[in-house]
CSV table of C-alpha atoms and ligand atoms in Angstrom, one decimal:
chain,number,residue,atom,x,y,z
Z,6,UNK,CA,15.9,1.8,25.3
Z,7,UNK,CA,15.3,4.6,28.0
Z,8,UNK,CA,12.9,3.4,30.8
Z,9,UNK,CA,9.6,3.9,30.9
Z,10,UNK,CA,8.1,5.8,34.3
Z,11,UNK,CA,5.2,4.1,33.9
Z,12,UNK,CA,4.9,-0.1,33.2
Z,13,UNK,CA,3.8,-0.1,29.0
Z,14,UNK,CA,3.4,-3.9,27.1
Z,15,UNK,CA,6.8,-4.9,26.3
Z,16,UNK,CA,5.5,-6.0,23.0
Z,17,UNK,CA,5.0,-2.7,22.4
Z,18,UNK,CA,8.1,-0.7,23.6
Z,19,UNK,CA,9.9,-3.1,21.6
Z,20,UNK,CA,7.9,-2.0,18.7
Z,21,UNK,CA,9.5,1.0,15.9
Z,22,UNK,CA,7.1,3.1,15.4
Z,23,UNK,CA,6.0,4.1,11.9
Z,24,UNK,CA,8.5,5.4,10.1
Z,25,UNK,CA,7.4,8.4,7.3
Z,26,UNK,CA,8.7,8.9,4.2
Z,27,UNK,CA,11.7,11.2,4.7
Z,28,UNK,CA,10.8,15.1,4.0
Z,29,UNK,CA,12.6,17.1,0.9
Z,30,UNK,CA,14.6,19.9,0.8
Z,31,UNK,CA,14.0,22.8,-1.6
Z,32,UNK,CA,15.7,21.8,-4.2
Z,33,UNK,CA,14.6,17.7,-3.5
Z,34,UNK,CA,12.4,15.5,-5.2
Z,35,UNK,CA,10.2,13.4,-2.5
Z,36,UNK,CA,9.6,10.3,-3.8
Z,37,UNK,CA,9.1,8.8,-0.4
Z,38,UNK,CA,5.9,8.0,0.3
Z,39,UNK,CA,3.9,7.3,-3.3
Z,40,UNK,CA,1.7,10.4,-3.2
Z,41,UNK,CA,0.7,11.9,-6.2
Z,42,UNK,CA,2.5,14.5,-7.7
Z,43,UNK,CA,-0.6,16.9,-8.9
Z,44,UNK,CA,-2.2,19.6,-6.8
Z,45,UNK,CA,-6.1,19.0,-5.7
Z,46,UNK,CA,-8.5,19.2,-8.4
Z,47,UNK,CA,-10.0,22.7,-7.9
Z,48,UNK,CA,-13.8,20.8,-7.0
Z,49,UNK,CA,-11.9,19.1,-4.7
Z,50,UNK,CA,-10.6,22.2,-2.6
Z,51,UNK,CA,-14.1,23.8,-3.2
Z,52,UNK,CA,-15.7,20.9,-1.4
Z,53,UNK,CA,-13.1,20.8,1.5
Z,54,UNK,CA,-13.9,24.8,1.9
Z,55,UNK,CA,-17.5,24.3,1.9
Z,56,UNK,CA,-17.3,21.8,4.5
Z,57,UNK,CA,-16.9,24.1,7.3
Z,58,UNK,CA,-18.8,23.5,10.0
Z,59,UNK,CA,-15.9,22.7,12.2
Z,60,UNK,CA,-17.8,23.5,15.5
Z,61,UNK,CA,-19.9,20.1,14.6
Z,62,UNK,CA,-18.9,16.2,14.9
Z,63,UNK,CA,-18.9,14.8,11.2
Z,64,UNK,CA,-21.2,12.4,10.7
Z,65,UNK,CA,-19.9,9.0,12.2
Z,66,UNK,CA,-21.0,6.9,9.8
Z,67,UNK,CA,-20.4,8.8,6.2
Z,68,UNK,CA,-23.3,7.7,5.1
Z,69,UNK,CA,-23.0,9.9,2.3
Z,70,UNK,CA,-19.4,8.3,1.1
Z,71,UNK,CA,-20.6,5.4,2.1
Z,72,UNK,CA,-23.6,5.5,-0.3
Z,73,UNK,CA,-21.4,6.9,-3.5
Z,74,UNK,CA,-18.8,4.2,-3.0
Z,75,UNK,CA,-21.9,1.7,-2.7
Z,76,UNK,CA,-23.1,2.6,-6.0
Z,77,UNK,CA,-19.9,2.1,-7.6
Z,78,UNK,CA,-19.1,-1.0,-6.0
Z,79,UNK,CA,-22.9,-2.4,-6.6
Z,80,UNK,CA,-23.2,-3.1,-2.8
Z,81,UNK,CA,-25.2,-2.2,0.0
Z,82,UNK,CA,-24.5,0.5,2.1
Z,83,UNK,CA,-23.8,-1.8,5.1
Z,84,UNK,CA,-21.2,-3.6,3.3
Z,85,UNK,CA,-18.7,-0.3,3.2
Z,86,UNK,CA,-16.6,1.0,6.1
Z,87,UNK,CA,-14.9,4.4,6.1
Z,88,UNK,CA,-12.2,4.9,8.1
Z,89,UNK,CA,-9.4,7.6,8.6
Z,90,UNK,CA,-7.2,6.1,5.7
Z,91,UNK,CA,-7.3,2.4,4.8
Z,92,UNK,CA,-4.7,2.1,7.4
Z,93,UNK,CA,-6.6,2.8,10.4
Z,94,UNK,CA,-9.1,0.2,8.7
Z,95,UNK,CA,-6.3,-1.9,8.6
Z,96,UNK,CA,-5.9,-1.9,12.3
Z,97,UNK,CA,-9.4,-2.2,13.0
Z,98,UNK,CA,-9.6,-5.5,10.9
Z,99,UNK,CA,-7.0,-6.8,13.0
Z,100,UNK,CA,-7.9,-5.5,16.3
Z,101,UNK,CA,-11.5,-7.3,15.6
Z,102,UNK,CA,-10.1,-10.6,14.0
Z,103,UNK,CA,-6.7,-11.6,16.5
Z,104,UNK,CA,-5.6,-10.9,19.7
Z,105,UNK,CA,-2.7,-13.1,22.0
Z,106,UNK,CA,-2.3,-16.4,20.8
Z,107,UNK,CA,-3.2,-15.4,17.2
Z,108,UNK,CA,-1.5,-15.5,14.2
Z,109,UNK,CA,-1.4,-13.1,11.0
Z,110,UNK,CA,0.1,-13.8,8.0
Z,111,UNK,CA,1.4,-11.6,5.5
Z,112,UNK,CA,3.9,-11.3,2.6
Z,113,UNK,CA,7.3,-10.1,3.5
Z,114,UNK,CA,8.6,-7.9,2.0
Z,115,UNK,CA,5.2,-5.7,2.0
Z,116,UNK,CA,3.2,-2.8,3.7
Z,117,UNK,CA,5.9,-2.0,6.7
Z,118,UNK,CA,2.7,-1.0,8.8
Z,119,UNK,CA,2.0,-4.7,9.0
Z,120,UNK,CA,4.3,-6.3,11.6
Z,121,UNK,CA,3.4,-2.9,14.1
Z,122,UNK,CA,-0.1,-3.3,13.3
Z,123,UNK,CA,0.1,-7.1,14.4
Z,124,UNK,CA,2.1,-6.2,17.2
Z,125,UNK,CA,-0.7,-3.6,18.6
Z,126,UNK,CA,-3.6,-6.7,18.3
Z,127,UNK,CA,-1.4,-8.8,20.7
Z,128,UNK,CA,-1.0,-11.5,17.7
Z,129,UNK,CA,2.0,-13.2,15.9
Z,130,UNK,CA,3.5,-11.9,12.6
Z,131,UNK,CA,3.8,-14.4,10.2
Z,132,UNK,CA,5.6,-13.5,7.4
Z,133,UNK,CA,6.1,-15.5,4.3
Z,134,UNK,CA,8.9,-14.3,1.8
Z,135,UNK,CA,8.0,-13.1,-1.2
Z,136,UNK,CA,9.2,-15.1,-4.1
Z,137,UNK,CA,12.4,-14.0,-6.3
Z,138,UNK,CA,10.3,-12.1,-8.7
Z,139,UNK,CA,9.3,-9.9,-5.7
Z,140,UNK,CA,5.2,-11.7,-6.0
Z,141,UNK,CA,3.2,-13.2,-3.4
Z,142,UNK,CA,4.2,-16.8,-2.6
Z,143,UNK,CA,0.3,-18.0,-2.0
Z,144,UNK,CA,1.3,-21.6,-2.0
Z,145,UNK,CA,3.7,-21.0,1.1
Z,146,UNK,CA,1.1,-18.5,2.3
Z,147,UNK,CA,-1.2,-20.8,2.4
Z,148,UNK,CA,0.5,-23.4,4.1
Z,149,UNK,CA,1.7,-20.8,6.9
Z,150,UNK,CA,-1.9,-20.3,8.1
Z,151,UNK,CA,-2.6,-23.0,11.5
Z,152,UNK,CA,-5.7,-23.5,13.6
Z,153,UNK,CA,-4.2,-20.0,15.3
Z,154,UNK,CA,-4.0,-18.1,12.1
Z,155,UNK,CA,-7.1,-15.1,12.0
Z,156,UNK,CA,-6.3,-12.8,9.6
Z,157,UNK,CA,-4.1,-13.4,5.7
Z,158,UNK,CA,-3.3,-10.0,4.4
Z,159,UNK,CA,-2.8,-10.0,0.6
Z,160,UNK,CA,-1.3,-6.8,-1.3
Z,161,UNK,CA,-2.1,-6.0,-4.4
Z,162,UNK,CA,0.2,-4.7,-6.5
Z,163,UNK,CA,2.7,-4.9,-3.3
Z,164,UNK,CA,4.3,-2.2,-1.8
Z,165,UNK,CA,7.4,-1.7,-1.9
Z,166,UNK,CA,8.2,-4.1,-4.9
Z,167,UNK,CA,5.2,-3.2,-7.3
Z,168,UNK,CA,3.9,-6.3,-8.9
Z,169,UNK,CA,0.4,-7.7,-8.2
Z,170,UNK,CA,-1.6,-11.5,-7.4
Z,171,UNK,CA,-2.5,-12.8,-10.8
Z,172,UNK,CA,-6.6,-12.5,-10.1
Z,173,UNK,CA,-7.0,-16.7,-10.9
Z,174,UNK,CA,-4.3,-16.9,-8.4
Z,175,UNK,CA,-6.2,-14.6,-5.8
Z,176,UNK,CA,-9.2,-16.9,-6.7
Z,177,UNK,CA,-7.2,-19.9,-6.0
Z,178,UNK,CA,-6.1,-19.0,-2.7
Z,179,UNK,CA,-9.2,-18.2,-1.4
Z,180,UNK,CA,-11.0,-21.4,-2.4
Z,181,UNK,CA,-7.9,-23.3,-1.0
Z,182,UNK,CA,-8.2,-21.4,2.7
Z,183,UNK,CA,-11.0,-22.2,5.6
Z,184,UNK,CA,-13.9,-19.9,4.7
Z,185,UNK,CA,-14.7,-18.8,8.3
Z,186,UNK,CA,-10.7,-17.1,8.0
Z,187,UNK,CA,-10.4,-13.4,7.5
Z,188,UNK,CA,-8.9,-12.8,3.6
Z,189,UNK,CA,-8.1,-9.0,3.8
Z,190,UNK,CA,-6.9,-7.7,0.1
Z,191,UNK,CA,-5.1,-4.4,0.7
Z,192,UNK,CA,-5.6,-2.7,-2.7
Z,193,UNK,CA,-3.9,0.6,-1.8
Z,194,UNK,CA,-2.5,0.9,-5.7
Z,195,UNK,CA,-5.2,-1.1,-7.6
Z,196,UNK,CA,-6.6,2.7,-9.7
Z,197,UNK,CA,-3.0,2.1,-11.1
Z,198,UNK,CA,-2.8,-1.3,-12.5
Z,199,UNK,CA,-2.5,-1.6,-16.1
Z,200,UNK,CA,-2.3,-5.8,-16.2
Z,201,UNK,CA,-5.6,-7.3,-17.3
Z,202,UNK,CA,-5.3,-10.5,-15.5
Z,203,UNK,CA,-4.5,-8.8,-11.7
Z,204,UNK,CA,-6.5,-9.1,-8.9
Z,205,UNK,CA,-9.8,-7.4,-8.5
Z,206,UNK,CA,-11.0,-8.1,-5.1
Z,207,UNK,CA,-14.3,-6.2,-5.9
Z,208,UNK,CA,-15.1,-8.5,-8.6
Z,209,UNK,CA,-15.0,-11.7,-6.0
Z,210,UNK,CA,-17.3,-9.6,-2.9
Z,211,UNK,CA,-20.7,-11.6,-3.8
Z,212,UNK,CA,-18.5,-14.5,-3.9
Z,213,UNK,CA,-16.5,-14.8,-0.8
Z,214,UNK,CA,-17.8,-13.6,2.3
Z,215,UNK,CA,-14.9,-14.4,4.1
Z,216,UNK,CA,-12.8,-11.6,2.2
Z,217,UNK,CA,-12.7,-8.0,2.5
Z,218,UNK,CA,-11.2,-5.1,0.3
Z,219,UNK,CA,-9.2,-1.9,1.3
Z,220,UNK,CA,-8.8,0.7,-0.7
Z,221,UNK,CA,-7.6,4.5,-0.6
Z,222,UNK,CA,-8.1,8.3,-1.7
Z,223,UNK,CA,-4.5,8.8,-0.4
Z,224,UNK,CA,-3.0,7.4,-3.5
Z,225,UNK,CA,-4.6,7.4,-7.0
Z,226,UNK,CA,-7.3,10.1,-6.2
Z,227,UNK,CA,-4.2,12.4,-4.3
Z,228,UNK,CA,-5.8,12.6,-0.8
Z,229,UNK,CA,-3.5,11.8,1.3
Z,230,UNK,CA,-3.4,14.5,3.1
Z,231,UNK,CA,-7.0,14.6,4.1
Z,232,UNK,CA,-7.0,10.7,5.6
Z,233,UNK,CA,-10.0,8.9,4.2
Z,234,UNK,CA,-9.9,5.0,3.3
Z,235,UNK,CA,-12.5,2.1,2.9
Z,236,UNK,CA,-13.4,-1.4,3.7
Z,237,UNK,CA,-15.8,-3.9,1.8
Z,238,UNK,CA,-17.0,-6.9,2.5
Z,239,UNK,CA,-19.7,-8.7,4.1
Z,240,UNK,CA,-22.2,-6.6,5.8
Z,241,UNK,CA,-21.9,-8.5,9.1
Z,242,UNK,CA,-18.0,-8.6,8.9
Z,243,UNK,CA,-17.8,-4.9,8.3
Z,244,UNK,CA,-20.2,-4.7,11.2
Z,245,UNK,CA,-18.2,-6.4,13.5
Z,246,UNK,CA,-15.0,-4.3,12.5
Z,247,UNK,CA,-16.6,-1.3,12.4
Z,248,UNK,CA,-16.6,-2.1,16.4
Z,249,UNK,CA,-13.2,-2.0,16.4
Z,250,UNK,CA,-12.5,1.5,14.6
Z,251,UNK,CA,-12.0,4.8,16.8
Z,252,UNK,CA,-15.1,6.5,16.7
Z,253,UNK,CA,-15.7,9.8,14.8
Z,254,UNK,CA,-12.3,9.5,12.9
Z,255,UNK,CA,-13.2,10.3,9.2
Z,256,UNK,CA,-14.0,14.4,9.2
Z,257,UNK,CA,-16.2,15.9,7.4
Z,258,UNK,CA,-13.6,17.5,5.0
Z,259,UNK,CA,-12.7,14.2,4.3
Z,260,UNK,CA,-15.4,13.1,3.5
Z,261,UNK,CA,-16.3,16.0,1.2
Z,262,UNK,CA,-13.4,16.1,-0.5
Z,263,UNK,CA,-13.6,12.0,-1.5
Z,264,UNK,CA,-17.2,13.3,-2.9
Z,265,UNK,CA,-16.0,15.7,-5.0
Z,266,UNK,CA,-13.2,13.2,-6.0
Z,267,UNK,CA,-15.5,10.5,-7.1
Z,268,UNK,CA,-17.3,13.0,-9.1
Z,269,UNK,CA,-14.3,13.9,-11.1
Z,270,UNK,CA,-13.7,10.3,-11.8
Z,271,UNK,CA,-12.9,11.0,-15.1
Z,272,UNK,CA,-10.2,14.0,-14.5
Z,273,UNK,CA,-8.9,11.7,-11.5
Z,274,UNK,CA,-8.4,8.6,-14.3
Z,275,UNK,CA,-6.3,11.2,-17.1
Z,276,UNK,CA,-3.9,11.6,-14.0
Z,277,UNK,CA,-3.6,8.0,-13.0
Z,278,UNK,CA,-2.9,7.1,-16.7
Z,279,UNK,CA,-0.2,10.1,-16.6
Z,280,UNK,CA,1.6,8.0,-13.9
Z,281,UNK,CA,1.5,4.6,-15.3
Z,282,UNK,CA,2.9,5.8,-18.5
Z,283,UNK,CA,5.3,7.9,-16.9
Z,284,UNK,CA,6.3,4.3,-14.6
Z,285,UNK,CA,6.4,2.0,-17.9
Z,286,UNK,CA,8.5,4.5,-19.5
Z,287,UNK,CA,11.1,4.5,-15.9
Z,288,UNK,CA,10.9,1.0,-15.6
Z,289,UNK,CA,11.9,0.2,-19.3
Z,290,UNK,CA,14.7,2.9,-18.7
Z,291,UNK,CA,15.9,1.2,-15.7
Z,292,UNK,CA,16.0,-2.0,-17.0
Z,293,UNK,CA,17.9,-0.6,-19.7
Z,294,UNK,CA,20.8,1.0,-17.4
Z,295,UNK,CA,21.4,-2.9,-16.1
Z,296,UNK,CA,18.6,-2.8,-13.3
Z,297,UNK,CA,16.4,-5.9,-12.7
Z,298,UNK,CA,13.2,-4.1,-12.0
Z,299,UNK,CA,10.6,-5.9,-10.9
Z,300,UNK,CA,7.1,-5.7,-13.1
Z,301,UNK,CA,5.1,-2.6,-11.1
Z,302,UNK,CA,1.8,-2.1,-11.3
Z,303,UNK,CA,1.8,0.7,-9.1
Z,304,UNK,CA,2.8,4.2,-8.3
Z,305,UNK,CA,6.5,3.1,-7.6
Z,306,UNK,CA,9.6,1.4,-9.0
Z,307,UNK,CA,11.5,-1.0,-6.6
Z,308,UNK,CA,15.7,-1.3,-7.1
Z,309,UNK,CA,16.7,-4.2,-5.2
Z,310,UNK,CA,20.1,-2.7,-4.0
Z,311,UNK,CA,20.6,-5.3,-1.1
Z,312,UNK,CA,23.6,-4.9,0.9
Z,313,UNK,CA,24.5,-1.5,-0.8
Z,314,UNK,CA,21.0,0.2,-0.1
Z,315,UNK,CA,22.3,2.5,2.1
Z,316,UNK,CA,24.8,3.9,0.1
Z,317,UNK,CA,22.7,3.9,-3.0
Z,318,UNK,CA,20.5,5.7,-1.4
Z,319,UNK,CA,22.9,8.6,-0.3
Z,320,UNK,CA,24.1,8.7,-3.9
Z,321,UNK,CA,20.3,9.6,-5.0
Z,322,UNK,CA,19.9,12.0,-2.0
Z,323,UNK,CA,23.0,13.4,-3.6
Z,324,UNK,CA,21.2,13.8,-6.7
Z,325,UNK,CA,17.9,15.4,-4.9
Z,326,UNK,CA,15.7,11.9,-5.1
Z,327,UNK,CA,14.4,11.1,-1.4
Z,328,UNK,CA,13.2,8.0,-2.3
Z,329,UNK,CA,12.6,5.1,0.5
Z,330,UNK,CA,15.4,2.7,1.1
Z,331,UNK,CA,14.5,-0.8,3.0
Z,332,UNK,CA,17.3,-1.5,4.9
Z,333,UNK,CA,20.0,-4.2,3.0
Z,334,UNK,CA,16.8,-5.1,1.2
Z,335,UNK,CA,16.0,-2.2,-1.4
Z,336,UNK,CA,14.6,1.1,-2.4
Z,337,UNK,CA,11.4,2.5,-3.3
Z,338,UNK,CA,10.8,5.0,-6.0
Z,339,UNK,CA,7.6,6.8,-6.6
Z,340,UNK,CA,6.8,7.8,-9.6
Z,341,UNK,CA,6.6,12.0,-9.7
Z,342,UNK,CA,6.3,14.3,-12.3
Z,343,UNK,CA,7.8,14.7,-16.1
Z,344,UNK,CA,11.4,16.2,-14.4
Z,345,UNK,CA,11.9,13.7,-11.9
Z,346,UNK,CA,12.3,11.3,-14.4
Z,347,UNK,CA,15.9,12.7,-15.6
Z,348,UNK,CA,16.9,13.0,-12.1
Z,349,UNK,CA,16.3,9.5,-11.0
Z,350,UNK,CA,17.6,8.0,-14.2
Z,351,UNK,CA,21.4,10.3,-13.7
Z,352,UNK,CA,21.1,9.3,-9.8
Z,353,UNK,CA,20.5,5.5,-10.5
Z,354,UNK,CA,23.0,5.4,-13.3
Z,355,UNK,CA,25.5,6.9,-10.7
Z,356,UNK,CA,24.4,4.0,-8.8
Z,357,UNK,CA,25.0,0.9,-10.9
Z,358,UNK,CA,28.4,3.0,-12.2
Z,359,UNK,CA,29.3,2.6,-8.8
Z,360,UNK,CA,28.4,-0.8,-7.9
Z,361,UNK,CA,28.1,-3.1,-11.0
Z,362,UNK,CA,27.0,-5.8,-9.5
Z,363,UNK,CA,23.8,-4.7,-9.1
Z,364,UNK,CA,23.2,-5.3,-12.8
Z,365,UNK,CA,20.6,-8.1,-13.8
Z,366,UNK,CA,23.2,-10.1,-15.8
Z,367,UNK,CA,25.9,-10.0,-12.4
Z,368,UNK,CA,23.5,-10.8,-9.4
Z,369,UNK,CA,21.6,-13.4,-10.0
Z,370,UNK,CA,18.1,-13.3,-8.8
Z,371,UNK,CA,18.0,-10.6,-5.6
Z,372,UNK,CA,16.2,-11.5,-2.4
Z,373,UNK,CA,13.3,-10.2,-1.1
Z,374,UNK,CA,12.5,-11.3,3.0
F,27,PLP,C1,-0.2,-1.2,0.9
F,27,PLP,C2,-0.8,0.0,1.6
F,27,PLP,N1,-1.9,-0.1,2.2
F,27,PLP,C3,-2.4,0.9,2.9
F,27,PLP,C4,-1.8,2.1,3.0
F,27,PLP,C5,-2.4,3.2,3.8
F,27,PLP,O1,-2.8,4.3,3.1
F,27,PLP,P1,-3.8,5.3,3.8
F,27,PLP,O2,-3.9,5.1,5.2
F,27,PLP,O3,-3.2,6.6,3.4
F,27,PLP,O4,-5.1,5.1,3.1
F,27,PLP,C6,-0.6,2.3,2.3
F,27,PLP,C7,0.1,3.6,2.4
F,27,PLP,O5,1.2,3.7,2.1
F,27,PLP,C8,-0.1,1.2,1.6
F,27,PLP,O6,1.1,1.3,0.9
């Protein structure tokens, strides 16, 4: 590490920063960062453009996104937080629930802003592996958390593996775990589950008022450019968070644009349901070429190339696909449009060709942590 010329918190020059999706060349496919392969809805871009007062602050508190998402949600106003993407909501839950001395625990692997996140509040990761089948562990989770634990970050459907917390399971954990403890359930991919019995942290907000729920526009309603995310929960939890968040962060073209999103609800569901079919039909092709794929529920396909995920993932580069490889651990796929398909399944057949262990029947169950 080159020196600093100033004195920074260790913790934190020993931190990685963030690392993006890798770009795409011209004749790539990026399937690096699950965004969603259409364009903006054409109300969308009209909102965005009508949003222009840029000499003015945007309104601090979106009251107005904060209101629509209110009605859908059948909350009050006070119980929503918006935030420049979920992630920056992600930090702010955090920063306002563990500092030094504190513990966080999370799956492992999941959300690879996490373990920086943690690191930025002062706290302690505490990762529990995720089992075999790539799901939560919640009985281990739930016997990670001490008196020092402040925050349990649940994702579901998990990035980078894809499947999601069964929702009696969900239910389970949360009546098993101290109700004064911080249950945050990162639904980042939630538009695009399919499974009846996963997760719905919206259905449990009356219930449990120690739990909050994140969700996106980046991913199913194809926002991410524009950075606008939100929190439930409690009205005095989202309070005390909403102390936490960098003022002024969510602009008003943001904001806009979400609007116009949730008003094409019905346009932005016809796309989502283009994805999942498009995903069911990759992972059934996958698993057909030899893969063990784990069951996604999101916008993404995991191929648990341990050891050889570096080369596997040149072969795809190879064959156009920048996709996101885990070190030794695996590689993400997100699900793009009708002609990836082709590609992916000629540069992961290239793959197992090359390395036939990989197959289901030769490895044995792969590890996750
Ligand atoms: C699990 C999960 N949570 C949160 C986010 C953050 O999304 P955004 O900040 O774009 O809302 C992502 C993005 O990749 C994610 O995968």
């Amino acid at each position: 590490m080159t020196e600093t010329p100033v004195v920074l918190r260790p913790a934190i020059l020993a931190q990685a920063a963030y690392q993006q999706g890798k770009p795409a060349g011209p004749n790539d496919v990026k399937l690096s960062s699950n965004e969603l392969p259409f364009a903006p809805l054409p109300s969308v871009l009209a909102a965005v453009r009508a949003a222009d007062a840029l000499n003015r602050y945007p309104d601090a508190t979106a009251a107005r996104l904060r209101g629509a998402l209110a009605t859908r949600f059948d909350v009050a106003a006070d119980q929503v937080l918006v935030g420049a993407g979920s992630v920056a909501l992600l930090y702010a839950a955090a920063l306002a629930a563990a500092g030094p001395g504190d513990e966080i625990v999370y799956a492992w692997n999941s959300f690879e802003a996490y373990p920086g996140m943690v690191t930025v509040t002062g706290a302690t990761s505490v990762q529990v592996p995720l089992r075999p089948d790539a799901t939560h562990d919640l009985d281990a989770m739930a016997e990670a958390i001490t008196d020092r634990t402040r925050l349990v970050i649940l994702c579901t459907p998990n990035n980078p593996t894809g499947p999601v917390i069964a929702h009696d399971d969900l239910v389970a954990f949360l009546d098993r775990v101290r109700d004064d403890l911080l249950v945050l359930v990162d639904e980042a991919y939630v538009e695009f589950v399919t499974d009846r019995g996963a997760a719905d942290a919206s259905k449990l907000l009356g219930t449990y008022r120690n739990m909050i729920m994140a969700r996106t526009f980046s991913k199913a309603w194809g926002l991410a450019g524009l950075r606008v995310g939100y929190l439930i929960g409690d009205a005095q939890v989202i309070r005390g968070i909403r102390s936490a968040t960098i003022p002024l962060s969510t602009t008003g073209q943001a904001e806009a644009a979400a609007l116009a999103a949730l008003e094409a609800s019905d346009e932005a569901a016809r796309r989502v349901t283009e994805v999942t079919v498009r995903r069911n039909e990759l992972s059934r092709a996958l698993r057909d070429q030899g893969w063990d794929i784990p069951d996604s529920q999101a916008n993404f396909v995991w191929l648990a190339t341990r050891e050889r995920t570096a080369e596997a993932d040149s072969i795809l580069r190879e064959h156009g696909i920048i996709a996101r490889p885990y070190e030794s651990v695996g590689i993400r796929v997100t699900i793009g449009d009708d002609a990836s398909v082709v590609r992916i399944l000629t540069a992961t057949a290239a793959v197992i060709d090359r390395y036939p262990y990989l197959r289901r029947d030769q490895s044995g169950l792969p590890e996750y942590a």
